[in-house]
Short mmCIF file of C-alpha atoms in Angstrom, two decimals:
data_model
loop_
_atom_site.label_atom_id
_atom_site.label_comp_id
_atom_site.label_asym_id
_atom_site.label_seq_id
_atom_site.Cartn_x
_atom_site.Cartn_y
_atom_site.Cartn_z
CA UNK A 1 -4.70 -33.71 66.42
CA UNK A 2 -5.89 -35.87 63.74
CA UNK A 3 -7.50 -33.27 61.85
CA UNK A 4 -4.36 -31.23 62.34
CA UNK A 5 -2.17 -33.67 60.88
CA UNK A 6 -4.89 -34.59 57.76
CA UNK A 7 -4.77 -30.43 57.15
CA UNK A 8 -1.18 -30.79 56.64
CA UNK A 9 -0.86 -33.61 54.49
CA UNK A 10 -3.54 -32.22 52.55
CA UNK A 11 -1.83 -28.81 52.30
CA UNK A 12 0.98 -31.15 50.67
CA UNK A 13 -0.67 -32.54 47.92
CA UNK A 14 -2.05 -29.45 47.39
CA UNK A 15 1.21 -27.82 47.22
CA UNK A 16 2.53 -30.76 45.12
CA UNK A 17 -0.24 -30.80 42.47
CA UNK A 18 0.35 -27.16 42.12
CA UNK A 19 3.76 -27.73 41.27
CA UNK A 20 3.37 -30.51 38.82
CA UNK A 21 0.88 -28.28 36.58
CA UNK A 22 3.56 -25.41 37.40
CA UNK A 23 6.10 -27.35 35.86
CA UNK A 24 4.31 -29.01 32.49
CA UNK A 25 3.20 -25.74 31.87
CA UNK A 26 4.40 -24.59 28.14
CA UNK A 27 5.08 -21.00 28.41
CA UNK A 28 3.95 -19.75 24.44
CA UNK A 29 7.86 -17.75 23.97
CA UNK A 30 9.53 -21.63 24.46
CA UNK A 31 7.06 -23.19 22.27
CA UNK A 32 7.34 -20.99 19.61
CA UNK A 33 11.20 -21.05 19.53
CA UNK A 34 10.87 -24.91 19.77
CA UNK A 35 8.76 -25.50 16.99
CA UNK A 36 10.51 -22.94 14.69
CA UNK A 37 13.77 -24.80 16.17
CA UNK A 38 11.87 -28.30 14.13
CA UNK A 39 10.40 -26.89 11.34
CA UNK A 40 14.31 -25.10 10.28
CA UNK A 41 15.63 -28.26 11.12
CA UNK A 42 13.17 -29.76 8.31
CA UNK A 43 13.74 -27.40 5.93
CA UNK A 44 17.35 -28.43 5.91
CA UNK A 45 18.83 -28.96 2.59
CA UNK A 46 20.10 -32.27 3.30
CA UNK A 47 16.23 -32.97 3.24
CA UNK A 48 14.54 -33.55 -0.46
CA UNK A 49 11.41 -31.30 -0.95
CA UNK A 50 9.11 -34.36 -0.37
CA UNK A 51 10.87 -35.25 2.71
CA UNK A 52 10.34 -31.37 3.73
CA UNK A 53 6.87 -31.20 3.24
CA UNK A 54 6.10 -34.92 5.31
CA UNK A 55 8.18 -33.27 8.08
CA UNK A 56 6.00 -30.26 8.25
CA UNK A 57 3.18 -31.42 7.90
CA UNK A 58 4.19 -33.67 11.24
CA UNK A 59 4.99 -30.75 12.85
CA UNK A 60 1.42 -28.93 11.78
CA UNK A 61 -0.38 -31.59 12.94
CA UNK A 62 1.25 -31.01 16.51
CA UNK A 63 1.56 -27.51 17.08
CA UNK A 64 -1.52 -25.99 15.04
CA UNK A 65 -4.75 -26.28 16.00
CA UNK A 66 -6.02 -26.98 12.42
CA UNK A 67 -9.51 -27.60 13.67
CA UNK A 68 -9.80 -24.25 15.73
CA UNK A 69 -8.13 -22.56 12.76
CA UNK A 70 -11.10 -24.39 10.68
CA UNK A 71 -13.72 -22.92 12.77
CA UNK A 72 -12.82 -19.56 12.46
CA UNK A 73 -12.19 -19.38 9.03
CA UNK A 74 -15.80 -20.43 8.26
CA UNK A 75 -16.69 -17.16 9.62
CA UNK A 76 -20.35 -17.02 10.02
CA UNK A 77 -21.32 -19.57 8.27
CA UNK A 78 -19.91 -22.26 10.81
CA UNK A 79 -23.74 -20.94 12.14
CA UNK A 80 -25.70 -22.69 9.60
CA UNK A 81 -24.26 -25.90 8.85
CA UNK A 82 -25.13 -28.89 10.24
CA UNK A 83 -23.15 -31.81 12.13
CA UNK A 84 -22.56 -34.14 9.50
CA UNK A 85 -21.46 -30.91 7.48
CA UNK A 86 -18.94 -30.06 10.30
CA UNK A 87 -17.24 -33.25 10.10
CA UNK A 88 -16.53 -33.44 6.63
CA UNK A 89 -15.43 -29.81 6.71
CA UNK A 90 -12.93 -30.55 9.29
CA UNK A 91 -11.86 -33.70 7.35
CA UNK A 92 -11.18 -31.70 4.10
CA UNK A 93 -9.67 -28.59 5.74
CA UNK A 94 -7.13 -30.72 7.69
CA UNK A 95 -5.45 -32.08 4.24
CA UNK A 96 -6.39 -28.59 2.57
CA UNK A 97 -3.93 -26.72 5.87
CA UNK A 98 -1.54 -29.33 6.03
CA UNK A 99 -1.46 -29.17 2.20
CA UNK A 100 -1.09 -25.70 1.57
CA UNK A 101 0.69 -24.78 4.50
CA UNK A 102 3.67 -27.45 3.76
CA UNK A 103 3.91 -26.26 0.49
CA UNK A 104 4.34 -22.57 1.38
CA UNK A 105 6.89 -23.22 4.26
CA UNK A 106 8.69 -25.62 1.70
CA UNK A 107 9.85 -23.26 -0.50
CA UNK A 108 11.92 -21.76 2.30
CA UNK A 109 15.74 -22.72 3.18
CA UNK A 110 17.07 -22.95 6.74
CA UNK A 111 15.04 -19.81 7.77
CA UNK A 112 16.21 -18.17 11.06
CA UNK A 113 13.86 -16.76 13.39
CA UNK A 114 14.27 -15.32 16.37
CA UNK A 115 11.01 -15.10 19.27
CA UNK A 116 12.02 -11.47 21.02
CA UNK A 117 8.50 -10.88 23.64
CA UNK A 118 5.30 -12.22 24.00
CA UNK A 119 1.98 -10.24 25.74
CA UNK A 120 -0.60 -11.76 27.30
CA UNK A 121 -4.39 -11.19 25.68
CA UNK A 122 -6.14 -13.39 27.96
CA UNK A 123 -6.04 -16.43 29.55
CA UNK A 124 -6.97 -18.23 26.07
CA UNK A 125 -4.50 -16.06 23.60
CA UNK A 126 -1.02 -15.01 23.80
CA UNK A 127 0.78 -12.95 21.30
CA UNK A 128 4.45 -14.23 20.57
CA UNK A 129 6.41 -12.15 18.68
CA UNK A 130 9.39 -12.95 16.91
CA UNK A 131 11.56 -12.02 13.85
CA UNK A 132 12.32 -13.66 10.73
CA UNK A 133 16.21 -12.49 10.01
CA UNK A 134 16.91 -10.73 7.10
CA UNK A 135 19.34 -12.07 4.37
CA UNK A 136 21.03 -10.09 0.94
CA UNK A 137 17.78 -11.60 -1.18
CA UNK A 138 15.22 -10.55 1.61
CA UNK A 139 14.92 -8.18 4.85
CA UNK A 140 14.06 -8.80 8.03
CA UNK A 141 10.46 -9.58 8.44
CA UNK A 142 8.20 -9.16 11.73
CA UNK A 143 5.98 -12.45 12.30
CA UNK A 144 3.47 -13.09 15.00
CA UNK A 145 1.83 -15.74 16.35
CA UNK A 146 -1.48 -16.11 18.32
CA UNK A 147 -1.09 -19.16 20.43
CA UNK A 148 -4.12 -20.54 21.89
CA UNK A 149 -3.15 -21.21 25.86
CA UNK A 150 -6.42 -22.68 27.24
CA UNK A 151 -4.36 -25.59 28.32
CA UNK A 152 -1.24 -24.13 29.60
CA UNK A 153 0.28 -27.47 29.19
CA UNK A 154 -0.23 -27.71 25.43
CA UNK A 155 -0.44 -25.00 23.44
CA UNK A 156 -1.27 -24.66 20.04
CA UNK A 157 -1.22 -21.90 16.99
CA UNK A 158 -4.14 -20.33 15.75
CA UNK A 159 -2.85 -17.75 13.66
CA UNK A 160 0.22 -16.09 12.21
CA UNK A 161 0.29 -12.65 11.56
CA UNK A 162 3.71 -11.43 8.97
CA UNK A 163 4.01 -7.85 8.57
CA UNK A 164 0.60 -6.97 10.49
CA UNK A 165 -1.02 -9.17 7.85
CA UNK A 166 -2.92 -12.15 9.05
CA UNK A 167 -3.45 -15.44 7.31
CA UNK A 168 -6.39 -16.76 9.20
CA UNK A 169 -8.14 -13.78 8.49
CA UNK A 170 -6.88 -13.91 5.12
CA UNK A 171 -7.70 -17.31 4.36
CA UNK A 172 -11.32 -16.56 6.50
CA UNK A 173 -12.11 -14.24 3.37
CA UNK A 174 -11.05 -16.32 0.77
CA UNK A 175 -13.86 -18.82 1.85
CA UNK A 176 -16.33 -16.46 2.39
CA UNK A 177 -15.53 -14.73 -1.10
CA UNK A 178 -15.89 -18.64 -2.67
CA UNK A 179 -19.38 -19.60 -0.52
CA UNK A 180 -20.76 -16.18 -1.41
CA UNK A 181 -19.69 -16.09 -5.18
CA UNK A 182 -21.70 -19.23 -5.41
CA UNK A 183 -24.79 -17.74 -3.89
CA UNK A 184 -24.10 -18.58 -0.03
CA UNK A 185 -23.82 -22.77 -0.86
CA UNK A 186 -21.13 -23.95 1.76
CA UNK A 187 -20.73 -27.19 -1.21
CA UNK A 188 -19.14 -24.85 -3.14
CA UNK A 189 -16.64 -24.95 -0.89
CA UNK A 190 -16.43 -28.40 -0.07
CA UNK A 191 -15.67 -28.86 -3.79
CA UNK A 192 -13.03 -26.78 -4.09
CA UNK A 193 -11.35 -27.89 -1.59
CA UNK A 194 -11.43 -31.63 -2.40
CA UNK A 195 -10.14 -30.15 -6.06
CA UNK A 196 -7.39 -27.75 -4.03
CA UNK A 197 -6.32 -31.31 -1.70
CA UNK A 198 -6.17 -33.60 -5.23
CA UNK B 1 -11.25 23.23 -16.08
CA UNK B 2 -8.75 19.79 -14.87
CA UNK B 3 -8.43 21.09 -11.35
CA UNK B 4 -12.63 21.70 -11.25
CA UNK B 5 -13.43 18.25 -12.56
CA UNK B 6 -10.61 16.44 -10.00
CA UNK B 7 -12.23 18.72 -6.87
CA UNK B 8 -15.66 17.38 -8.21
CA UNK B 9 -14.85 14.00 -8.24
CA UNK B 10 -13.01 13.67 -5.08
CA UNK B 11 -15.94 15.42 -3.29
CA UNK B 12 -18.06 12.75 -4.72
CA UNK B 13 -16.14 9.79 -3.78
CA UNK B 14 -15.75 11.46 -0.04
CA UNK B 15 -19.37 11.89 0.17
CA UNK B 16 -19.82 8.42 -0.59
CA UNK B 17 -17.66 6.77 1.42
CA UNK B 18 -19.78 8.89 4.35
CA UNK B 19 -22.80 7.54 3.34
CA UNK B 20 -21.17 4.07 2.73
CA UNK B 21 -20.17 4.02 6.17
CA UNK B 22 -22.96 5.17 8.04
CA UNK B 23 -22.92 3.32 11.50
CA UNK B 24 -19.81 6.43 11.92
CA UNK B 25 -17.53 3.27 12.89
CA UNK B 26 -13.49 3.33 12.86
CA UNK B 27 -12.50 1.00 15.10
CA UNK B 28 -9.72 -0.53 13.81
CA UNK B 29 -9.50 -3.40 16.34
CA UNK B 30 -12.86 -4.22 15.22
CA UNK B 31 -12.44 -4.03 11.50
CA UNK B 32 -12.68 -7.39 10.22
CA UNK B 33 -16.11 -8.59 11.61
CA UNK B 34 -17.21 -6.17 9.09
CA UNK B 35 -17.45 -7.89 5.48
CA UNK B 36 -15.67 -6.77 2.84
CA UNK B 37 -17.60 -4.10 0.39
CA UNK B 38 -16.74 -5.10 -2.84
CA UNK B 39 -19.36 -3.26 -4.58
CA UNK B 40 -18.09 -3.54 -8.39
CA UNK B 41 -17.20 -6.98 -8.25
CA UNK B 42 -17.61 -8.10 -11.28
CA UNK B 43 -15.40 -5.38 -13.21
CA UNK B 44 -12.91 -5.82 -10.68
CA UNK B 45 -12.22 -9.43 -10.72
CA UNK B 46 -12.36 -8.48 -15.10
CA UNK B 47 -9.60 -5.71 -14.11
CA UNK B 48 -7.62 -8.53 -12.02
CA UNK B 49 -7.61 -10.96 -14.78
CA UNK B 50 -6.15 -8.02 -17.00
CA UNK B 51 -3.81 -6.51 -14.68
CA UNK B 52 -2.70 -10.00 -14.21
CA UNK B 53 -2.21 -10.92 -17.77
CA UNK B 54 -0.11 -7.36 -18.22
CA UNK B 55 1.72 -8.46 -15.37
CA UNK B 56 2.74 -11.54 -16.50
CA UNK B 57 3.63 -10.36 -20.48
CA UNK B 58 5.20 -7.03 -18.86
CA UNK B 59 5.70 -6.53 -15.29
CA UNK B 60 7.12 -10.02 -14.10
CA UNK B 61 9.74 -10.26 -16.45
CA UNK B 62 11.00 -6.55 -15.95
CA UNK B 63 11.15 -7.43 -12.43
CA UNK B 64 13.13 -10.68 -13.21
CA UNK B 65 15.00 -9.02 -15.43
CA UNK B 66 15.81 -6.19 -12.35
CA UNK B 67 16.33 -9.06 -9.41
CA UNK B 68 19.57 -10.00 -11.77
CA UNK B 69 20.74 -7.00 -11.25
CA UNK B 70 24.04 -6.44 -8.95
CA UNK B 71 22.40 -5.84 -5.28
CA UNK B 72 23.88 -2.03 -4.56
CA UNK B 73 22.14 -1.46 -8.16
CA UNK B 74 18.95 -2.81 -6.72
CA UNK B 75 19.65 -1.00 -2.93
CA UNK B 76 20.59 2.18 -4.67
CA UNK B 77 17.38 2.50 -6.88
CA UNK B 78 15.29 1.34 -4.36
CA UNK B 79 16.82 4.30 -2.18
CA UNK B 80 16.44 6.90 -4.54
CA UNK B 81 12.19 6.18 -5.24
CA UNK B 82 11.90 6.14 -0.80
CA UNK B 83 13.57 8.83 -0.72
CA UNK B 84 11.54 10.63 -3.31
CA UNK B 85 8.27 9.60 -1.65
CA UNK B 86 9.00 11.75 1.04
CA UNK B 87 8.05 14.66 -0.37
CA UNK B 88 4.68 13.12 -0.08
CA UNK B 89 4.87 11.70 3.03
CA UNK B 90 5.81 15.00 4.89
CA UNK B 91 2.82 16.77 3.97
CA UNK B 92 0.99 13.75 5.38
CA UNK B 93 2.98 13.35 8.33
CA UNK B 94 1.77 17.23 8.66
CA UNK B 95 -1.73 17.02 7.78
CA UNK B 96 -1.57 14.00 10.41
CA UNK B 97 -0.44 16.19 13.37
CA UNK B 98 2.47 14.40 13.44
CA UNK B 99 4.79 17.11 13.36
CA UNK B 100 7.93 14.76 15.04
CA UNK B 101 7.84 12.78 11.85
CA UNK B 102 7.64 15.14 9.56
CA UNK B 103 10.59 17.18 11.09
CA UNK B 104 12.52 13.43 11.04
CA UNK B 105 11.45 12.81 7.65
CA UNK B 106 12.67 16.17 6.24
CA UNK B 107 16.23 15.66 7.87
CA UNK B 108 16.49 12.38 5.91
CA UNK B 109 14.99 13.80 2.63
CA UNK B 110 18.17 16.83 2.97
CA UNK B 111 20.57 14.32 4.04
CA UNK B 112 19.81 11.88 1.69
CA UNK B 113 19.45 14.51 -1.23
CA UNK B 114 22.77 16.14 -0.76
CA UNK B 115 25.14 13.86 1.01
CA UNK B 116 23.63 10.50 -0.14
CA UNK B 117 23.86 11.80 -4.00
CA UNK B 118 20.07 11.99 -4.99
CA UNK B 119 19.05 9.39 -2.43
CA UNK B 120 20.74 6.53 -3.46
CA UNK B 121 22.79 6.26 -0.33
CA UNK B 122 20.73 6.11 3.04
CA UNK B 123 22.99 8.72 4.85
CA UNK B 124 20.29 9.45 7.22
CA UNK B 125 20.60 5.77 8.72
CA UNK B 126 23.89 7.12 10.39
CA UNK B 127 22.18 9.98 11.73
CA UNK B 128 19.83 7.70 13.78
CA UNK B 129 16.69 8.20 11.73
CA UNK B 130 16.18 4.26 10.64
CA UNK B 131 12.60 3.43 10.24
CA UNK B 132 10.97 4.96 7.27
CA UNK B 133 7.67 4.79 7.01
CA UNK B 134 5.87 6.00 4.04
CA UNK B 135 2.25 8.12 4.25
CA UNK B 136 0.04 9.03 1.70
CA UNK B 137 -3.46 10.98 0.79
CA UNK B 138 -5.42 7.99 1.37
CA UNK B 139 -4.11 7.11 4.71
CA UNK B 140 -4.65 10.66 5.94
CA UNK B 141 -8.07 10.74 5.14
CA UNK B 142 -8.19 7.39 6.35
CA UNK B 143 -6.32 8.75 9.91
CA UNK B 144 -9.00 11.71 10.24
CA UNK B 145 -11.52 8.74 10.09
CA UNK B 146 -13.17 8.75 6.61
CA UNK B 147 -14.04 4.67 6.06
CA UNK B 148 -12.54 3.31 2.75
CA UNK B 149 -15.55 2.39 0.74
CA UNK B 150 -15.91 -0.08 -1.85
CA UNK B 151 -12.98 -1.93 -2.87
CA UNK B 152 -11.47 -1.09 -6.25
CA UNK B 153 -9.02 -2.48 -8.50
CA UNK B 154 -7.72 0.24 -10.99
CA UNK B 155 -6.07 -0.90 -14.39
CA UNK B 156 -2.40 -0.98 -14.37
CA UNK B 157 -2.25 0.53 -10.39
CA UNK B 158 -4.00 -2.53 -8.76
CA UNK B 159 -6.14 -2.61 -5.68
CA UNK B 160 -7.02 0.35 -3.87
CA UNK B 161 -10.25 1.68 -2.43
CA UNK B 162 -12.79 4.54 -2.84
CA UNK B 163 -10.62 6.65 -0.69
CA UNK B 164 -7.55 5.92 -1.19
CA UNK B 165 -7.96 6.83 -5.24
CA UNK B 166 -9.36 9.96 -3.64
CA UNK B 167 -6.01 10.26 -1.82
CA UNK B 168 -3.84 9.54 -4.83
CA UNK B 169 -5.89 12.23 -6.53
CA UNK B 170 -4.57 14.80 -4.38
CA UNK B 171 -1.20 13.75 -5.62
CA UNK B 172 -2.16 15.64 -9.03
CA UNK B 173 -4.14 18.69 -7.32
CA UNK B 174 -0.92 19.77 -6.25
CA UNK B 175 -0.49 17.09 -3.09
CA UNK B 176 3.26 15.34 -4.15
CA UNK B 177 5.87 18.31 -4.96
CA UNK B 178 7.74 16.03 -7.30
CA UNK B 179 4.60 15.62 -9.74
CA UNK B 180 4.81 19.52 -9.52
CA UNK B 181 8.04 20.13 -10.56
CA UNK B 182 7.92 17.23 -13.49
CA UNK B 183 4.33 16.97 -14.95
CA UNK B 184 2.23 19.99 -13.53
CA UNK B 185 5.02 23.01 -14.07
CA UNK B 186 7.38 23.40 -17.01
CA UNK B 187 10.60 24.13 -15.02
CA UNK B 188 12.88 23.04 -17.68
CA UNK B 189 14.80 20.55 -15.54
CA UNK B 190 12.45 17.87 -15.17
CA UNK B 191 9.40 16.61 -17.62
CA UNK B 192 6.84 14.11 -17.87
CA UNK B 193 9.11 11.17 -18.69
CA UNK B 194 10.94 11.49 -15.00
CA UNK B 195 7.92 11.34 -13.65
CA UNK B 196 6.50 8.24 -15.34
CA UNK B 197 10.04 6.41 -14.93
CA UNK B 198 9.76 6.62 -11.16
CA UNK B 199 6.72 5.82 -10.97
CA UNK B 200 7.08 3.02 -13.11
CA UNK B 201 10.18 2.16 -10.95
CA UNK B 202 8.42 1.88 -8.30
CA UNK B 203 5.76 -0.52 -9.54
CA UNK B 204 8.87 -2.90 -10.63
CA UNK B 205 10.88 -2.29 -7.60
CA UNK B 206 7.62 -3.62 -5.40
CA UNK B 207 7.15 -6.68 -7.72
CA UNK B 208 10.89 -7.46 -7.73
CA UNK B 209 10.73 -7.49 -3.80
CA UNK B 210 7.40 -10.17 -3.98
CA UNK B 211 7.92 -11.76 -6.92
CA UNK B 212 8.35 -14.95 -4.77
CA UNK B 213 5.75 -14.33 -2.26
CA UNK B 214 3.10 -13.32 -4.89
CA UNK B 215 3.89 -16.52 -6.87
CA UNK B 216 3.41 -18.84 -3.71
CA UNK B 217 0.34 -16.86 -3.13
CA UNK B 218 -1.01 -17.51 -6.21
CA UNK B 219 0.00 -20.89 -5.82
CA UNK B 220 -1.49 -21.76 -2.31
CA UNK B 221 -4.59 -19.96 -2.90
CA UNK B 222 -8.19 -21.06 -4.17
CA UNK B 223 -9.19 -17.47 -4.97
CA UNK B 224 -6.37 -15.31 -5.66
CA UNK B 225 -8.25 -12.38 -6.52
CA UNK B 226 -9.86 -12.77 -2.58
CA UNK B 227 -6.47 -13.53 -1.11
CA UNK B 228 -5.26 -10.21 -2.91
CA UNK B 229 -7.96 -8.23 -1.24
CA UNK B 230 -7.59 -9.13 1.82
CA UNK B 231 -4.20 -8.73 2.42
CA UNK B 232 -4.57 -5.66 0.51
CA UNK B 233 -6.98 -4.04 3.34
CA UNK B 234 -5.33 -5.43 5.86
CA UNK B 235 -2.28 -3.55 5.09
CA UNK B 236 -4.01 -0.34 4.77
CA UNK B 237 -5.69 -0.89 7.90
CA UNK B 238 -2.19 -1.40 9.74
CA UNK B 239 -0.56 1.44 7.96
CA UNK B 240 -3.43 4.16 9.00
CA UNK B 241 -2.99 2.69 12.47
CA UNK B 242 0.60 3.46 12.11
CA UNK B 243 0.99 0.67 14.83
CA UNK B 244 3.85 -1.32 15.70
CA UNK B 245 1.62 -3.48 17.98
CA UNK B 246 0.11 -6.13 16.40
CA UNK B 247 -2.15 -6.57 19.00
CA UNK B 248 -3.94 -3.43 18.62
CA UNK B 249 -4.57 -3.78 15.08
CA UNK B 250 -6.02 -7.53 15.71
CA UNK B 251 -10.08 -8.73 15.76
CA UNK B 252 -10.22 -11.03 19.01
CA UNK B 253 -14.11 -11.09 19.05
CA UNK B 254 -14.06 -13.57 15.90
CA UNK B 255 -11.42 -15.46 18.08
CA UNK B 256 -13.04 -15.56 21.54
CA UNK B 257 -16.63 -16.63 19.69
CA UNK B 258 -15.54 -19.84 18.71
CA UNK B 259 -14.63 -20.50 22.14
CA UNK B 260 -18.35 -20.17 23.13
CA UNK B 261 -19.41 -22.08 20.30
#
């Protein structure tokens, strides 16, 4: 009898547990719309560009996973380096992303995108897609966005792809092309970054 | 004598994007764990810097000068050059098996010709046939799956690769019908100079469309010339893929071996 009952109540907080993780779960569709919702509502002209760029940058910082983003980018040179090497690489990349990204999205006013499907890759990637509505000075532009889903409950971007074009990979090749132009020293890099993040 | 020397050198290039790309792989999902073959480095980032200074004395400012421009001008013009780069893309969509296409794109090229005055009203839009998309030499040879070789960036034309300056060679061996009737053939209504204003339309009507994106490019990146490649190849990758899934087009392997790192 007792064991009947403890199966029971056990079944419950099973049940319950399952629920709670069911409900903070982030499907990837909602966060991208949310955090497109925050970053046209800081690109608002009421805003001065300064104030722009400090809002996105907050909003980077949340929904990006700069460090992940930093990791792949080294390509395979992340191999090779050592730890200390790691953390100042993630120190400078951080203000180099939040940098340069804030910068590009600043230049943009009230943009308007719309998400319109996402597909599953796996259970750490999901592919949002969404649409970036076109206007008289520009058409209508297809952007992606590879959100990293490990934890269902907070996911994060790793990559946006406009057009079929994508930036990680993008930027991935503009730091090999720097290490390897200065005969494979990852310093080289380090430099110009800390001259890029001035 | 021209048409020998052309043959010659496009067989060359071929055969050495072959034996460039000797593991026989074309997997375009796969494509960017493979690193970049820029084998002429050095006189291509020389032929950046001076494409880049001609852009900036020449090109940017006619593009400026275009943007002002009333926008049905700009529409209109742009219309006409698509519309005139179909009669490459048919023989593409052809040469591609994709005979749906090229039935689709030779509607809109009659349509457009005749009813849309020369192209430079999009008629065929109200026929149903909405999303253009161009083809050319390169990306057929890229299609039937010849690898593109070293990167290259021409003078004046701007990046390309081994093959697809093989492809835009066929253009003059008799591959785009409008270089035919203009350059190759006296036919007494068209000469050279149409030719050259087209194409030269072209080039401005592409850099009036970026001029903003190219700037903050240039702006936001630490090596332009790098940034410029790789979105170059990218793009050529997607277009031979002729995919409107991004997903198939994507590397996940880089992306899945940082999560076991």
């Amino acid at each position: 009898m007792i064991s009947k009952k403890f199966l029971v109540f056990f079944t419950f907080i099973i049940i319950s547990i399952l629920n709670i993780n069911y409900s903070y779960a982030l499907e990837p569709d909602v966060f991208v719309q949310s955090t497109v919702n925050r970053a046209s509502e800081a690109l608002n002209n009421k805003y001065s560009k300064k104030e722009k760029i400090d809002k996105l940058k907050v909003i980077a910082s949340e929904a990006v996973d700069i460090n992940g983003i930093g990791f792949y980018t080294l390509g395979a040179y992340r191999k090779n380096i050592s730890d200390d090497q790691i953390k100042q690489y993630n120190i400078l990349f951080k203000k180099y992303f939040l940098k340069s990204f804030a910068s590009r999205l600043a230049e943009y006013s009230n943009p308007e995108i719309e998400v319109v499907s996402k597909k599953k890759l796996n259970k750490n990637y999901t592919m949002v897609n969404s649409i970036l509505v076109g206007t008289e000075q520009r058409p209508e532009v297809k952007i992606d966005w590879r959100i990293y889903t490990k934890n269902p409950k907070s996911p994060l971007i790793r990559d946006l792809i406009i057009e079929g074009l994508s930036l990680a990979r993008t930027q991935k090749e503009e730091f090999a092309s720097i290490i390897q132009s200065n005969d494979g020293d990852i310093n080289a890099l380090f430099e110009t970054l800390k001259e890029f993040i001035k | 004598m021209k048409k020998l020397l052309i043959t010659s050198l496009i067989s060359f290039m071929l055969t050495s994007i072959v034996s460039a790309d000797t593991d026989g792989e074309n997997n375009l999902s796969k494509v960017d764990s493979k690193p970049v073959k820029d084998c002429f480095e050095n006189i291509n980032r020389a032929t950046f810097k001076f494409n880049k200074s001609l852009d900036l004395a020449i090109f940017e400012p006619v593009a400026k000068l275009y943007r002002t421009l009333p926008s049905p001008v700009r529409v209109g013009t742009s219309n006409v050059l698509d519309n005139l780069s179909n009669l490459v893309t048919i023989p593409n969509n052809i040469l591609q098996g994709d005979f749906k296409k090229a039935g689709e794109n030779t509607v809109r090229l009659v349509v457009n010709t005749t009813v849309g005055v020369v192209g430079i009203f999009d008629m065929a839009e109200s026929f149903g046939l909405t999303d253009y998309e161009k083809e050319d030499y390169g990306q057929t040879f890229g299609a039937m799956g010849v690898g593109e070789g070293c990167y290259l960036v021409l003078p004046i034309l701007g990046p390309s690769t081994v093959r697809d300056t093989a492809g835009s060679l066929v253009n003059l061996l008799g591959g785009d019908a409008w270089y035919n009737v203009s350059v190759k053939n006296d036919t007494k209504h068209f000469d050279d100079t149409d030719y050259y204003s087209t194409r030269a339309g072209t080039g401005v009507d592409f850099r009036a469309k970026n001029i903003d994106s190219l700037e903050n490019l240039e702006k936001n990146s630490m090596d332009f010339y790098a940034s410029v490649r790789s979105l170059y190849l990218q793009d050529r990758q997607q277009k031979i893929a002729n995919s409107n899934s991004v997903t198939e087009t994507q590397n996940d392997s880089a992306w899945e071996e940082i999560e076991a790192q």
